PDB file of C-alpha atoms and ligand atoms in Angstrom:
ATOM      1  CA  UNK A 986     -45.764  41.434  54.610  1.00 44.00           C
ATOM      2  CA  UNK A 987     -45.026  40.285  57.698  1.00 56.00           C
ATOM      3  CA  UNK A 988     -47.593  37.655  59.598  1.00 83.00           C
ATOM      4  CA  UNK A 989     -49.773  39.760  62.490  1.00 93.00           C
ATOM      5  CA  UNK A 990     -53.158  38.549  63.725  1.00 96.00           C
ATOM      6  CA  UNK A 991     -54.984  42.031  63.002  1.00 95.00           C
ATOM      7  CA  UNK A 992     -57.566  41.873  64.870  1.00 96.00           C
ATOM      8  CA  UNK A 993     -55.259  42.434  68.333  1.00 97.00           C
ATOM      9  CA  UNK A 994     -52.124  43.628  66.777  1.00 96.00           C
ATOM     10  CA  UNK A 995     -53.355  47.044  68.677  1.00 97.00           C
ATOM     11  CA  UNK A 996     -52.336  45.193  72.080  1.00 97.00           C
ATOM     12  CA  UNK A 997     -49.248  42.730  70.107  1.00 96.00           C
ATOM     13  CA  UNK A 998     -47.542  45.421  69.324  1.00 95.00           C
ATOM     14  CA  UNK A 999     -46.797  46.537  72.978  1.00 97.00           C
ATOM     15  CA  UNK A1000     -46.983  43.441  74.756  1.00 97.00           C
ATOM     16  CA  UNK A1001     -43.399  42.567  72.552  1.00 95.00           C
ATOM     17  CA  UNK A1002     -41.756  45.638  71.637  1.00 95.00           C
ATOM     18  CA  UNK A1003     -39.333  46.061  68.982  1.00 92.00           C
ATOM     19  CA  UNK A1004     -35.891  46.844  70.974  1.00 93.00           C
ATOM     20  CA  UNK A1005     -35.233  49.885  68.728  1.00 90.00           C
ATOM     21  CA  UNK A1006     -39.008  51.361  69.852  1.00 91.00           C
ATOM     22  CA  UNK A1007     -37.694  50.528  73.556  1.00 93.00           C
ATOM     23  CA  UNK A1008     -34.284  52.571  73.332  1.00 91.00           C
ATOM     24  CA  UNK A1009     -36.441  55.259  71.447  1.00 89.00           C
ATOM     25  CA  UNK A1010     -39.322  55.290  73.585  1.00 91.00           C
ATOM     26  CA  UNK A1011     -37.317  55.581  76.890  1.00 89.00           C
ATOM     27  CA  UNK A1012     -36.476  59.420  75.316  1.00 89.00           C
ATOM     28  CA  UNK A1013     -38.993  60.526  74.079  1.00 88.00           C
ATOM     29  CA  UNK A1014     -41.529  59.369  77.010  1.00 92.00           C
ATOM     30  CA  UNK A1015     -39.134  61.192  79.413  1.00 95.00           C
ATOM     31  CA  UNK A1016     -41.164  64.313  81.162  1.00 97.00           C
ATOM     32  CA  UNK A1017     -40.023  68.068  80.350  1.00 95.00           C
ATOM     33  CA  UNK A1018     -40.952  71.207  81.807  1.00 95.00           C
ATOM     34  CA  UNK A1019     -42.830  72.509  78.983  1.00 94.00           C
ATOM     35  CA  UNK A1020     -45.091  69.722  79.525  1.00 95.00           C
ATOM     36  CA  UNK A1021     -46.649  70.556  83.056  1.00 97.00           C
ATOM     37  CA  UNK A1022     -49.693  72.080  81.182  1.00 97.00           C
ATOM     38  CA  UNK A1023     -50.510  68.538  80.578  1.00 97.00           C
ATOM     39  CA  UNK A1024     -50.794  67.405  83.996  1.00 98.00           C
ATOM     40  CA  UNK A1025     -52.322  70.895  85.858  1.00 98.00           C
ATOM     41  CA  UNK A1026     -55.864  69.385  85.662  1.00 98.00           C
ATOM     42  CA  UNK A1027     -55.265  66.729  87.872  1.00 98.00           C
ATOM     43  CA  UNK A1028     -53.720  68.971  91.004  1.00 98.00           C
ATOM     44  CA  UNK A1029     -51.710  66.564  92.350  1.00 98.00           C
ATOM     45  CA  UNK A1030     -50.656  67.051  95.927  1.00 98.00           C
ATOM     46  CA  UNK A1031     -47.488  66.200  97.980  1.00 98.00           C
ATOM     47  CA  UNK A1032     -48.542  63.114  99.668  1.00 98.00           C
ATOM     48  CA  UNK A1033     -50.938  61.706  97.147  1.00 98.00           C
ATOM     49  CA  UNK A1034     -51.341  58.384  96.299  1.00 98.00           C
ATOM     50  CA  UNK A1035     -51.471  58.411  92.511  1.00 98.00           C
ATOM     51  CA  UNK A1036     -51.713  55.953  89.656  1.00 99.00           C
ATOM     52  CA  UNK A1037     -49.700  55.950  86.426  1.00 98.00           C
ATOM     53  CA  UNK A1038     -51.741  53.792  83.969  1.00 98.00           C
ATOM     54  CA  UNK A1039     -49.883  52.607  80.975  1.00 98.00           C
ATOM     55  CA  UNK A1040     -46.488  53.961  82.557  1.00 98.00           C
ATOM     56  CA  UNK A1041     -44.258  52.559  79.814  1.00 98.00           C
ATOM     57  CA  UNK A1042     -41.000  53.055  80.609  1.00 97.00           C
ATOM     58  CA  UNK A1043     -41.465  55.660  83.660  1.00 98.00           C
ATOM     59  CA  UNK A1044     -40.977  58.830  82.290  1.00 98.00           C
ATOM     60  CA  UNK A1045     -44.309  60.485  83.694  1.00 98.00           C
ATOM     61  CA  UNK A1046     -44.335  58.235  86.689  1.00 98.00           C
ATOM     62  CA  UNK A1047     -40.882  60.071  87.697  1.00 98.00           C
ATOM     63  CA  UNK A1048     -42.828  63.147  87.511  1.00 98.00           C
ATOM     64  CA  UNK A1049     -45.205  62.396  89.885  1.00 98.00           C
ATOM     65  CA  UNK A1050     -43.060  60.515  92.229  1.00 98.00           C
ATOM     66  CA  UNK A1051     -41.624  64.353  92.064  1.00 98.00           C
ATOM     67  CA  UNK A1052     -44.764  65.937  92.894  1.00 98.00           C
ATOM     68  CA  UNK A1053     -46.281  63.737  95.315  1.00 98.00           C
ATOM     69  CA  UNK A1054     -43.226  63.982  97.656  1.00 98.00           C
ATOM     70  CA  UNK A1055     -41.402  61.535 100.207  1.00 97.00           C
ATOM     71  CA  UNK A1056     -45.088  61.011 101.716  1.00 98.00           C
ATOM     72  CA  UNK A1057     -46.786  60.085  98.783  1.00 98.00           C
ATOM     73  CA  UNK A1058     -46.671  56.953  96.244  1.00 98.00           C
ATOM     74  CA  UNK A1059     -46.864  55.810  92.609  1.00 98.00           C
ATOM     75  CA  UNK A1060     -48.066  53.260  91.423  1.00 98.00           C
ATOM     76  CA  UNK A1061     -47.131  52.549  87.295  1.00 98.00           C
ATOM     77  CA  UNK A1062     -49.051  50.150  85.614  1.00 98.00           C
ATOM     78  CA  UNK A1063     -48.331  48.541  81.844  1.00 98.00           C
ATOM     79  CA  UNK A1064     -49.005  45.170  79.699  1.00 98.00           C
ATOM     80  CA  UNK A1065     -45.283  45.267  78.910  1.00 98.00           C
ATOM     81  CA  UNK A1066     -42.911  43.736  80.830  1.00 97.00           C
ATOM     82  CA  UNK A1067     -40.147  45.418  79.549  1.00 97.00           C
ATOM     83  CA  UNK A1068     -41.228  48.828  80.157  1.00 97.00           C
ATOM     84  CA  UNK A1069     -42.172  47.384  83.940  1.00 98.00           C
ATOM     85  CA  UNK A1070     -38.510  46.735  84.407  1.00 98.00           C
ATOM     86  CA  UNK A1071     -36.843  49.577  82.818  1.00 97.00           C
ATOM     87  CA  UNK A1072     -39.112  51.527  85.446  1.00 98.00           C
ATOM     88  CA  UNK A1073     -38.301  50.193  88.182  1.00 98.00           C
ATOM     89  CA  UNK A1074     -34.553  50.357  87.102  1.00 98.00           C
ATOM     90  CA  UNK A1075     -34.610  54.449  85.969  1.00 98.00           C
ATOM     91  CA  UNK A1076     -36.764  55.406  88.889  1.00 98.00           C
ATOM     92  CA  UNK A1077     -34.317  53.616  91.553  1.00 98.00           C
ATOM     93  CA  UNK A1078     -31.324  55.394  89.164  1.00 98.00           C
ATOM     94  CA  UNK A1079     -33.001  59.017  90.030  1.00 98.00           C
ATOM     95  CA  UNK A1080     -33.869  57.806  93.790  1.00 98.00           C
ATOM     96  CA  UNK A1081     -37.517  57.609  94.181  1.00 98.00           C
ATOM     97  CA  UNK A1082     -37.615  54.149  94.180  1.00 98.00           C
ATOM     98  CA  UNK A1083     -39.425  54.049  98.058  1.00 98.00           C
ATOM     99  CA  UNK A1084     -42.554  56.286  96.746  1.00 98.00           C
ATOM    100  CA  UNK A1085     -42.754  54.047  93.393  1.00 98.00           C
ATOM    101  CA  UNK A1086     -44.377  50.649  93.014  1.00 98.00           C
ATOM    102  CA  UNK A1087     -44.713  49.334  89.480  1.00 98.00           C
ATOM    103  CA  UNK A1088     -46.639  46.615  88.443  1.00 98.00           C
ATOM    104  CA  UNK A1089     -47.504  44.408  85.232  1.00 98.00           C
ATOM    105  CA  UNK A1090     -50.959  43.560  84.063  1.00 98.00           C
ATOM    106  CA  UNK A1091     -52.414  41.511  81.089  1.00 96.00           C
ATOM    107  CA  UNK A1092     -56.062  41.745  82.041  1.00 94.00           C
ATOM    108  CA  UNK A1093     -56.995  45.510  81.676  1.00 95.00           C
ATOM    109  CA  UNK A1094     -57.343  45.178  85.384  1.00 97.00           C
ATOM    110  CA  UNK A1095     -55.566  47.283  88.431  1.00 98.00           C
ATOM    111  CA  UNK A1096     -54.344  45.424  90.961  1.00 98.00           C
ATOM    112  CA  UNK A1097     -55.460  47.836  93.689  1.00 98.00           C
ATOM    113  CA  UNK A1098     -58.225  47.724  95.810  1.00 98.00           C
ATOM    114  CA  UNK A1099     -61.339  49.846  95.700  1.00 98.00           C
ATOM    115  CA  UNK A1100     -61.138  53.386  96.595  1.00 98.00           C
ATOM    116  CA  UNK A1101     -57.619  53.346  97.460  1.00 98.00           C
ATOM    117  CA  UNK A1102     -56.019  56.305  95.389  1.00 98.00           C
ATOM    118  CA  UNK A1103     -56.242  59.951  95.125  1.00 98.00           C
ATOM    119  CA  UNK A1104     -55.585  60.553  91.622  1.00 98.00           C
ATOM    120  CA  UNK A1105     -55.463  58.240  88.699  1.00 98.00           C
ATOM    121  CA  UNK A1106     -53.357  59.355  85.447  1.00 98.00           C
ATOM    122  CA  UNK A1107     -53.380  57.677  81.789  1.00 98.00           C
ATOM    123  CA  UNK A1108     -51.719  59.541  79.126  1.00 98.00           C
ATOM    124  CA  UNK A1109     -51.953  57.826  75.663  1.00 98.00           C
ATOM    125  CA  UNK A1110     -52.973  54.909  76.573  1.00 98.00           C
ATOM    126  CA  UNK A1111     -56.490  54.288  75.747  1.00 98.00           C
ATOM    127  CA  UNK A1112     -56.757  54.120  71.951  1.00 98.00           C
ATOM    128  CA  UNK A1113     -54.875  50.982  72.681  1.00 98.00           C
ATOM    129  CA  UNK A1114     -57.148  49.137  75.198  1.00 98.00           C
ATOM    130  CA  UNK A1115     -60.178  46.849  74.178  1.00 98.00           C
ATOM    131  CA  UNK A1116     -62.904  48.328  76.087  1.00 98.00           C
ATOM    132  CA  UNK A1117     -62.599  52.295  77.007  1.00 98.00           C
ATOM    133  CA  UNK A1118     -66.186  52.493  79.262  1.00 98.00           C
ATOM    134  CA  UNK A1119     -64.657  49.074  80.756  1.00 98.00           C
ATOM    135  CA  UNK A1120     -61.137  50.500  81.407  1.00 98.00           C
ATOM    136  CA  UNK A1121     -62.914  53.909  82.657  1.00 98.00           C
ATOM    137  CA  UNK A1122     -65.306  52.085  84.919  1.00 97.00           C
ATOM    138  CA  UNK A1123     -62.097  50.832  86.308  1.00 98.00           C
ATOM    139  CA  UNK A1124     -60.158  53.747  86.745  1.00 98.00           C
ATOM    140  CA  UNK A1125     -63.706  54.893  89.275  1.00 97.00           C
ATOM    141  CA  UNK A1126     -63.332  51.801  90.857  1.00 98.00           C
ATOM    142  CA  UNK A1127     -59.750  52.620  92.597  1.00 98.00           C
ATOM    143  CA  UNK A1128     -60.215  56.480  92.749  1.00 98.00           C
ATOM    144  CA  UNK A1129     -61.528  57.739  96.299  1.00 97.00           C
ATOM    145  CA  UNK A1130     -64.396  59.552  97.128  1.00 96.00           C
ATOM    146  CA  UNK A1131     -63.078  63.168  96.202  1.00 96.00           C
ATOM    147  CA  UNK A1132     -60.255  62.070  94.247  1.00 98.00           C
ATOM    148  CA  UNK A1133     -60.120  62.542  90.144  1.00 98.00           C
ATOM    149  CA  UNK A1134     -59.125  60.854  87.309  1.00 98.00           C
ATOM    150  CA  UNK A1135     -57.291  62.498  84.509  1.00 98.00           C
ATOM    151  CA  UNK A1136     -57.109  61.283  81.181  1.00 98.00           C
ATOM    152  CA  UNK A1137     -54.421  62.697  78.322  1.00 98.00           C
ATOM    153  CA  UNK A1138     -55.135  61.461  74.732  1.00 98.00           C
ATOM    154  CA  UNK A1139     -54.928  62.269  70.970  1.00 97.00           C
ATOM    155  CA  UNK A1140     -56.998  61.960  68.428  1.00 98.00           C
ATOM    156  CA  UNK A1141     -55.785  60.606  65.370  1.00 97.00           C
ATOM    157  CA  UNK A1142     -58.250  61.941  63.202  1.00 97.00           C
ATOM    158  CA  UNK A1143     -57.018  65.271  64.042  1.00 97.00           C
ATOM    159  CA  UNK A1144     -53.318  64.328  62.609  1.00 98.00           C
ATOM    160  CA  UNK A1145     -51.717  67.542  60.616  1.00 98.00           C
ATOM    161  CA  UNK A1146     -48.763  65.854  59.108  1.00 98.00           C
ATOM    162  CA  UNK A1147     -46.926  68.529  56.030  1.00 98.00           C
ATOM    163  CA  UNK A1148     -46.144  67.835  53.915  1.00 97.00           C
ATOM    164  CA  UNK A1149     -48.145  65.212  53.114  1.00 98.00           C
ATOM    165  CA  UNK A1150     -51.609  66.903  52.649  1.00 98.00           C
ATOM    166  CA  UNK A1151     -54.975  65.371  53.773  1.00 97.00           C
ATOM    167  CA  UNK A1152     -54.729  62.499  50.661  1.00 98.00           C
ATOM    168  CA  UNK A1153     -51.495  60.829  51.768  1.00 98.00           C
ATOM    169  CA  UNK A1154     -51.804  61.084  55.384  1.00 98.00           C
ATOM    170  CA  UNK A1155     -55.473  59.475  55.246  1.00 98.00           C
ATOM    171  CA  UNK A1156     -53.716  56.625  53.299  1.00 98.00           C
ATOM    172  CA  UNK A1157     -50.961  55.886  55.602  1.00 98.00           C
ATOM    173  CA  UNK A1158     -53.183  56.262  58.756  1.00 97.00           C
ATOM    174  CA  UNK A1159     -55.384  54.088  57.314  1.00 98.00           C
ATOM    175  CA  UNK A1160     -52.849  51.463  56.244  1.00 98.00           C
ATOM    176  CA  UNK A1161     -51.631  51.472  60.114  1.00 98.00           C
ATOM    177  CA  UNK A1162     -54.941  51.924  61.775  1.00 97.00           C
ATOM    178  CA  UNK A1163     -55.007  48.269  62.684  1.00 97.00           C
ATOM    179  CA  UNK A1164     -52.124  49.551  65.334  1.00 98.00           C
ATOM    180  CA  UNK A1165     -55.164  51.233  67.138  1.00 98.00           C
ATOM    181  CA  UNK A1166     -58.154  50.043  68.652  1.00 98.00           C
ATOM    182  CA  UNK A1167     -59.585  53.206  69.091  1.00 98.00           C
ATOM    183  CA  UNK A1168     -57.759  55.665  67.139  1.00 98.00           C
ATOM    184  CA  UNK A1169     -60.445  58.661  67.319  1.00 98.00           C
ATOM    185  CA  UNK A1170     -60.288  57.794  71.140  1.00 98.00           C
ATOM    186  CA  UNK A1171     -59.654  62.094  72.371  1.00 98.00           C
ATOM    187  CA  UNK A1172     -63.313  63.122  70.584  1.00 98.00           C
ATOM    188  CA  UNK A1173     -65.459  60.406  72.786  1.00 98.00           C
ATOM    189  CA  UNK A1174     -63.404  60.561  75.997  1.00 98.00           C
ATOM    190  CA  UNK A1175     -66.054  63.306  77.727  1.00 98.00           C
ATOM    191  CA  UNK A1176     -68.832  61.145  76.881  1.00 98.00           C
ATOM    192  CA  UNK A1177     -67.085  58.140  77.814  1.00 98.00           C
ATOM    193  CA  UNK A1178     -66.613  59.961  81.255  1.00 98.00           C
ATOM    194  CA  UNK A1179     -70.064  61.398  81.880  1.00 97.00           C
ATOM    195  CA  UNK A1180     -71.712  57.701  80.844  1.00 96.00           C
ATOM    196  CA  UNK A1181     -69.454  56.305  83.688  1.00 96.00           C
ATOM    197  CA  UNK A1182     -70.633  58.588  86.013  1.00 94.00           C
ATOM    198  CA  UNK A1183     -68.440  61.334  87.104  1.00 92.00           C
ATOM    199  CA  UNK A1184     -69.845  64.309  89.009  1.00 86.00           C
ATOM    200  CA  UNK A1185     -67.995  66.951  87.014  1.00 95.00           C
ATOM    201  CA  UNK A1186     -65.924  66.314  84.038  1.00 98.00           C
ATOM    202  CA  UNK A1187     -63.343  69.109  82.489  1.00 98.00           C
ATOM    203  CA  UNK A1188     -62.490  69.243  78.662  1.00 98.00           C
ATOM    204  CA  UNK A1189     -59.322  70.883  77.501  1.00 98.00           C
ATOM    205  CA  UNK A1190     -57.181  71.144  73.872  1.00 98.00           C
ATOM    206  CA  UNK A1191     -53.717  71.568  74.173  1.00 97.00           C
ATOM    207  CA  UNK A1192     -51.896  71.570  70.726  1.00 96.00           C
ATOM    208  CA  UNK A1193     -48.342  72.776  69.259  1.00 94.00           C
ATOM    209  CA  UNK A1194     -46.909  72.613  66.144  1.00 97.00           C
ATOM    210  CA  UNK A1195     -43.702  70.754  66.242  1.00 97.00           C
ATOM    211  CA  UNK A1196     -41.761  72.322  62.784  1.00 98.00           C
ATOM    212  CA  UNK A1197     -38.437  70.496  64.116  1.00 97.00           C
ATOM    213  CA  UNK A1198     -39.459  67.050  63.817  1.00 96.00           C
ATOM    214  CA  UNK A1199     -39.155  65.993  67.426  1.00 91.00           C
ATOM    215  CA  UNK A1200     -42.354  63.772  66.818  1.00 90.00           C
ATOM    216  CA  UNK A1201     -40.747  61.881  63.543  1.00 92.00           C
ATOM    217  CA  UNK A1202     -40.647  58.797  65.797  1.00 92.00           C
ATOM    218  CA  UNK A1203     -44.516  58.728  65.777  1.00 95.00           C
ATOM    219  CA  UNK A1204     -44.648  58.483  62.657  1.00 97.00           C
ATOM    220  CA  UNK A1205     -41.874  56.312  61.751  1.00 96.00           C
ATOM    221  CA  UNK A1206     -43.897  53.796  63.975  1.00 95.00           C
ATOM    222  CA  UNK A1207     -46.905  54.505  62.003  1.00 97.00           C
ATOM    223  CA  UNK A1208     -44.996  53.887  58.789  1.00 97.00           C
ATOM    224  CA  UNK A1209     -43.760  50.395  60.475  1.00 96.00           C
ATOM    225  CA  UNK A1210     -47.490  49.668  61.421  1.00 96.00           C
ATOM    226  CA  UNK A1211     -48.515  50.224  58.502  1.00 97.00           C
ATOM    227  CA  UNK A1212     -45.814  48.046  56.355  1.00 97.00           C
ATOM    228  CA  UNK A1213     -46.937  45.290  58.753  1.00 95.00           C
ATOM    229  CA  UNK A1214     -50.100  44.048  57.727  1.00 93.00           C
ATOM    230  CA  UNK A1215     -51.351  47.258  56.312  1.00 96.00           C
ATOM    231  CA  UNK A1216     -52.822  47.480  52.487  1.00 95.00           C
ATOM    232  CA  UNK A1217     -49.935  49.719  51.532  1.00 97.00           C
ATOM    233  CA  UNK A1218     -46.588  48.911  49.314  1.00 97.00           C
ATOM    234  CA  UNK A1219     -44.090  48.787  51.912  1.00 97.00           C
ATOM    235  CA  UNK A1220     -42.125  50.980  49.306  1.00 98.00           C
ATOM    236  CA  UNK A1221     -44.842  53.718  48.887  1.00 98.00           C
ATOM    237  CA  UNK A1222     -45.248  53.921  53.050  1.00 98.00           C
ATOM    238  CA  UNK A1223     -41.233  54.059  52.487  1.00 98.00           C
ATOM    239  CA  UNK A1224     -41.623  57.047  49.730  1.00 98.00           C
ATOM    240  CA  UNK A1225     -44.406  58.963  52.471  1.00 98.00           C
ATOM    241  CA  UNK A1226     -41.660  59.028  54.852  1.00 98.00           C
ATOM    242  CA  UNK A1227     -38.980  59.817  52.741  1.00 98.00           C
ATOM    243  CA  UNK A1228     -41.046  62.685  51.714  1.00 98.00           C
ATOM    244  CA  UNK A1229     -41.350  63.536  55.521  1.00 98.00           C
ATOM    245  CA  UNK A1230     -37.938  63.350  56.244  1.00 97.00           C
ATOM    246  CA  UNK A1231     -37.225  65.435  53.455  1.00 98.00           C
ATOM    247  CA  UNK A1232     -38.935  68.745  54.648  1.00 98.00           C
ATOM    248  CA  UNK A1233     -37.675  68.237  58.058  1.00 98.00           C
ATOM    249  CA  UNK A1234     -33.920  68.602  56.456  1.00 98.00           C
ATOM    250  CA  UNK A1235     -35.081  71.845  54.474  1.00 98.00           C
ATOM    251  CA  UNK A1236     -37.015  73.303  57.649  1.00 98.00           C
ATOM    252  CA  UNK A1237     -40.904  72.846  55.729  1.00 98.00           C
ATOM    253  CA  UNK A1238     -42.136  70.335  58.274  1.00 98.00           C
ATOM    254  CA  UNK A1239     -45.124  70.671  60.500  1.00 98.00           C
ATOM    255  CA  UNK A1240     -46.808  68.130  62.962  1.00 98.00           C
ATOM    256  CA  UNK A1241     -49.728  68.762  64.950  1.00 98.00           C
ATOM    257  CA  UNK A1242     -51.343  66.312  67.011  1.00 97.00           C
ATOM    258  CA  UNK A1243     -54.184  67.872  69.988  1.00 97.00           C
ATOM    259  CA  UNK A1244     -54.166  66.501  73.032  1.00 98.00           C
ATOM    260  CA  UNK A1245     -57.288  66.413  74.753  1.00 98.00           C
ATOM    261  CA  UNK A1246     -57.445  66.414  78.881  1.00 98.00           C
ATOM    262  CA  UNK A1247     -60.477  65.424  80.701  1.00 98.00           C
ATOM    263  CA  UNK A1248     -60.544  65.438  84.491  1.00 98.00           C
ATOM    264  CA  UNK A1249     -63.285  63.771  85.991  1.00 98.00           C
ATOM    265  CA  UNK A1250     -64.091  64.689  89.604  1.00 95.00           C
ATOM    266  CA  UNK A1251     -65.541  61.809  92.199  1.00 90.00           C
TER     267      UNK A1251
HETATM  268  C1  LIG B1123     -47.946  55.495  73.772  1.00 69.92           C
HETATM  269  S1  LIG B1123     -47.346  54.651  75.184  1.00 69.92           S
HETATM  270  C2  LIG B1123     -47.552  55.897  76.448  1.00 69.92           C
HETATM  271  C3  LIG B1123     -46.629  55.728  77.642  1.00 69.92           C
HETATM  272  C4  LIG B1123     -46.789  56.755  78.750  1.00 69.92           C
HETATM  273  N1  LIG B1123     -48.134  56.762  79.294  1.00 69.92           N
HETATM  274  C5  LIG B1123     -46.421  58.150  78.284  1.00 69.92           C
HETATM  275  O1  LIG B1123     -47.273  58.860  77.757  1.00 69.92           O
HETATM  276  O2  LIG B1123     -45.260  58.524  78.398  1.00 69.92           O
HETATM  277  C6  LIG B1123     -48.654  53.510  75.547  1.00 69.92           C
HETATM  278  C7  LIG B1123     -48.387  52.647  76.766  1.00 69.92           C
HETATM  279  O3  LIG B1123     -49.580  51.950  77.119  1.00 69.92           O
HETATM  280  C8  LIG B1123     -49.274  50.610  77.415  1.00 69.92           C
HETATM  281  N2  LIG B1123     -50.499  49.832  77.182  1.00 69.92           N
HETATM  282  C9  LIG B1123     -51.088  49.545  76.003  1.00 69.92           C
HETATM  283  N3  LIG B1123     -52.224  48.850  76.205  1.00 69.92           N
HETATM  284  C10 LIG B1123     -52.351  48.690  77.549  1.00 69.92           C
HETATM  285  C11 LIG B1123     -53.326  48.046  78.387  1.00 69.92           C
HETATM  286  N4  LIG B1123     -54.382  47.431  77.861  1.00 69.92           N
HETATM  287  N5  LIG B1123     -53.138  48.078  79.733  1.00 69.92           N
HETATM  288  C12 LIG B1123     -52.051  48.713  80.262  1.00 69.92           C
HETATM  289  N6  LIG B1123     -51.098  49.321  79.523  1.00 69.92           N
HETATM  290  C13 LIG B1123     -51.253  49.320  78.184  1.00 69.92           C
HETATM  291  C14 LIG B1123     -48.125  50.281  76.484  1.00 69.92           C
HETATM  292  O4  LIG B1123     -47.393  49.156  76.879  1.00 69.92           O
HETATM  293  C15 LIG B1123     -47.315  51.583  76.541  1.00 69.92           C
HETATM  294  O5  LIG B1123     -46.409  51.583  77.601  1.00 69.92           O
END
C-alpha cells in the first residue's frame, strides 16, 4: 500500500498528478458536440465574461472561449499547475489565447474581484473541494448582478457500473472513496444553492449509457484510488477491473453516471 495522508488525498491527488492521468485526461476532458446539452443552462453570450472553475487541462474553457467570441473572456481556474500550463499552451495552439486568462489557486479562492463576471462554470469539480457552501458562496461573490452560476456534477452514489452488480461496485467505491471529499456531491447541490442564496435555481438530469467503454478511464482511476490507501487487496480491485475490461471486449458493458445541472440565477 502505498503511503497517502487520507484525510486530504481528495485534494493530493490533483495537486500532483500521475503523468499517465495527465496524457489521459487532456482527451478525455476535450469538449464534443454531443455535449452542448451540458452547458445550455448557463446561456452564455458572445461577449461574456465567464469563469471556468477547475479548468484542468482546458478542454471546456476552449469551448467557451468559442462561445463568448473575440469580445468576451475566460478565465480557467485549477489547484494544478500542470493542467494551468497545458491550458495556456492548447488554447494559444487553437488561437484563443487573447480571450483566455488562466490562473492557479491553492486556497479555494478566485482571484477576481467582486461582481466582475457574467457567468461562472464548474463541471466536476466540487466533490473534490473542502467546503461546497464555502466554494458556492464564492462563486456569488464574483458573479454580477443578473449573471448565473452553473454547476455540472455527478453523483457517485448513482454509479451503474455492469457488470459488476450493486455488491462489487459498493466495495470498490468504497475502497476509493477517500479520493472524494464529497462523493454524493450532485444530490445536495440545489440545496447547497438555495442556502447560499440564489433567486432562482434550475435542476436538471442528464444521463447516457456508455456500452463502449469510453468512461473505462474513470474507473481505472477509481481502481488506482482505491489500491492506494483503500481497504481492498490491490489484486481483488485488479480482478474488479479485469472483470470490467472483460465485458467491454465481448460488447456486455454498461456505465451510467447522471449528471446533475443546477443554474442559479443572481
Ligand atoms: C474531474 S476534473 C474536471 C476538469 C474539467 N472541469 C472538466 O470537466 O473537463 C477536476 C478538476 O478540478 C480541479 N480541482 C480539484 N480541486 C480543486 C480546488 N479545490 N480548486 C480548484 N480546482 C480544483 C482538478 O485539478 C481538476 O482539474
Amino acid at each position: 500500500m502505498n503511503t497517502i495522508n487520507k484525510d486530504t488525498y481528495y485534494r493530493d491527488h490533483w495537486v500532483e498528478v500521475e503523468q499517465e492521468r495527465v496524457d489521459a485526461y487532456q482527451e478525455l476532458f476535450k469538449w464534443r458536440p454531443e455535449m452542448d446539452p451540458l452547458l445550455a443552462p448557463a446561456d452564455i453570450q458572445e461577449g461574456h465574461i465567464v469563469v471556468d472553475y477547475g479548468c484542468g487541462p482546458g478542454g471546456l474553457s476552449l469551448e467557451l472561449a468559442r462561445r463568448v467570441g473575440a469580445g468576451g473572456l475566460v478565465h480557467g481556474i485549477d489547484l494544478n499547475a500542470q493542467f494551468i500550463k497545458l491550458a495556456v499552451q492548447y488554447l494559444a495552439e487553437e488561437g484563443f489565447a487573447e480571450r483566455t486568462q488562466f490562473h492557479h489557486v491553492s486556497d479555494d479562492r478566485i482571484p477576481l474581484p467582486d461582481q466582475s463576471v457574467d457567468r461562472l462554470i464548474c463541471k466536476n469539480v466540487l466533490e473534490y473541494v473542502p467546503d461546497v457552501s464555502a466554494t458556492i458562496a464564492e462563486f456569488r461573490r464574483v458573479v454580477k448582478p443578473g449573471g448565473k452560476v452553473h454547476i455540472l456534477d455527478s453523483d457517485w452514489g448513482m454509479l451503474v457500473v455492469e457488470p459488476l452488480g450493486h455488491e462489487k461496485l459498493a466495495e470498490l467505491f468504497a475502497a476509493a472513496e477517500h479520493a472524494y471529499h464529497t462523493p454524493r456531491i450532485g444530490r445536495i447541490l440545489y440545496s447547497e444553492m438555495k442556502k447560499a442564496g440564489y433567486a432562482d435555481v434550475a435542476v436538471k438530469i442528464l444521463a447516457s449509457a456508455d456500452t463502449r467503454g469510453r468512461s473505462a478511464l474513470v474507473l481505472h482511476n477509481m481502481v488506482n484510488y482505491a489500491k492506494t490507501g483503500g481497504d481492498i487487496d490491490p489484486a481483488r480491485a485488479d480482478a474488479l477491473y479485469a472483470e470490467i475490461r472483460q465485458s467491454i471486449k465481448e460488447g456486455t458493458f454498461m456505465m451510467i453516471l447522471p449528471q446533475f445541472l443546477v443554474t442559479g440565477q443572481l
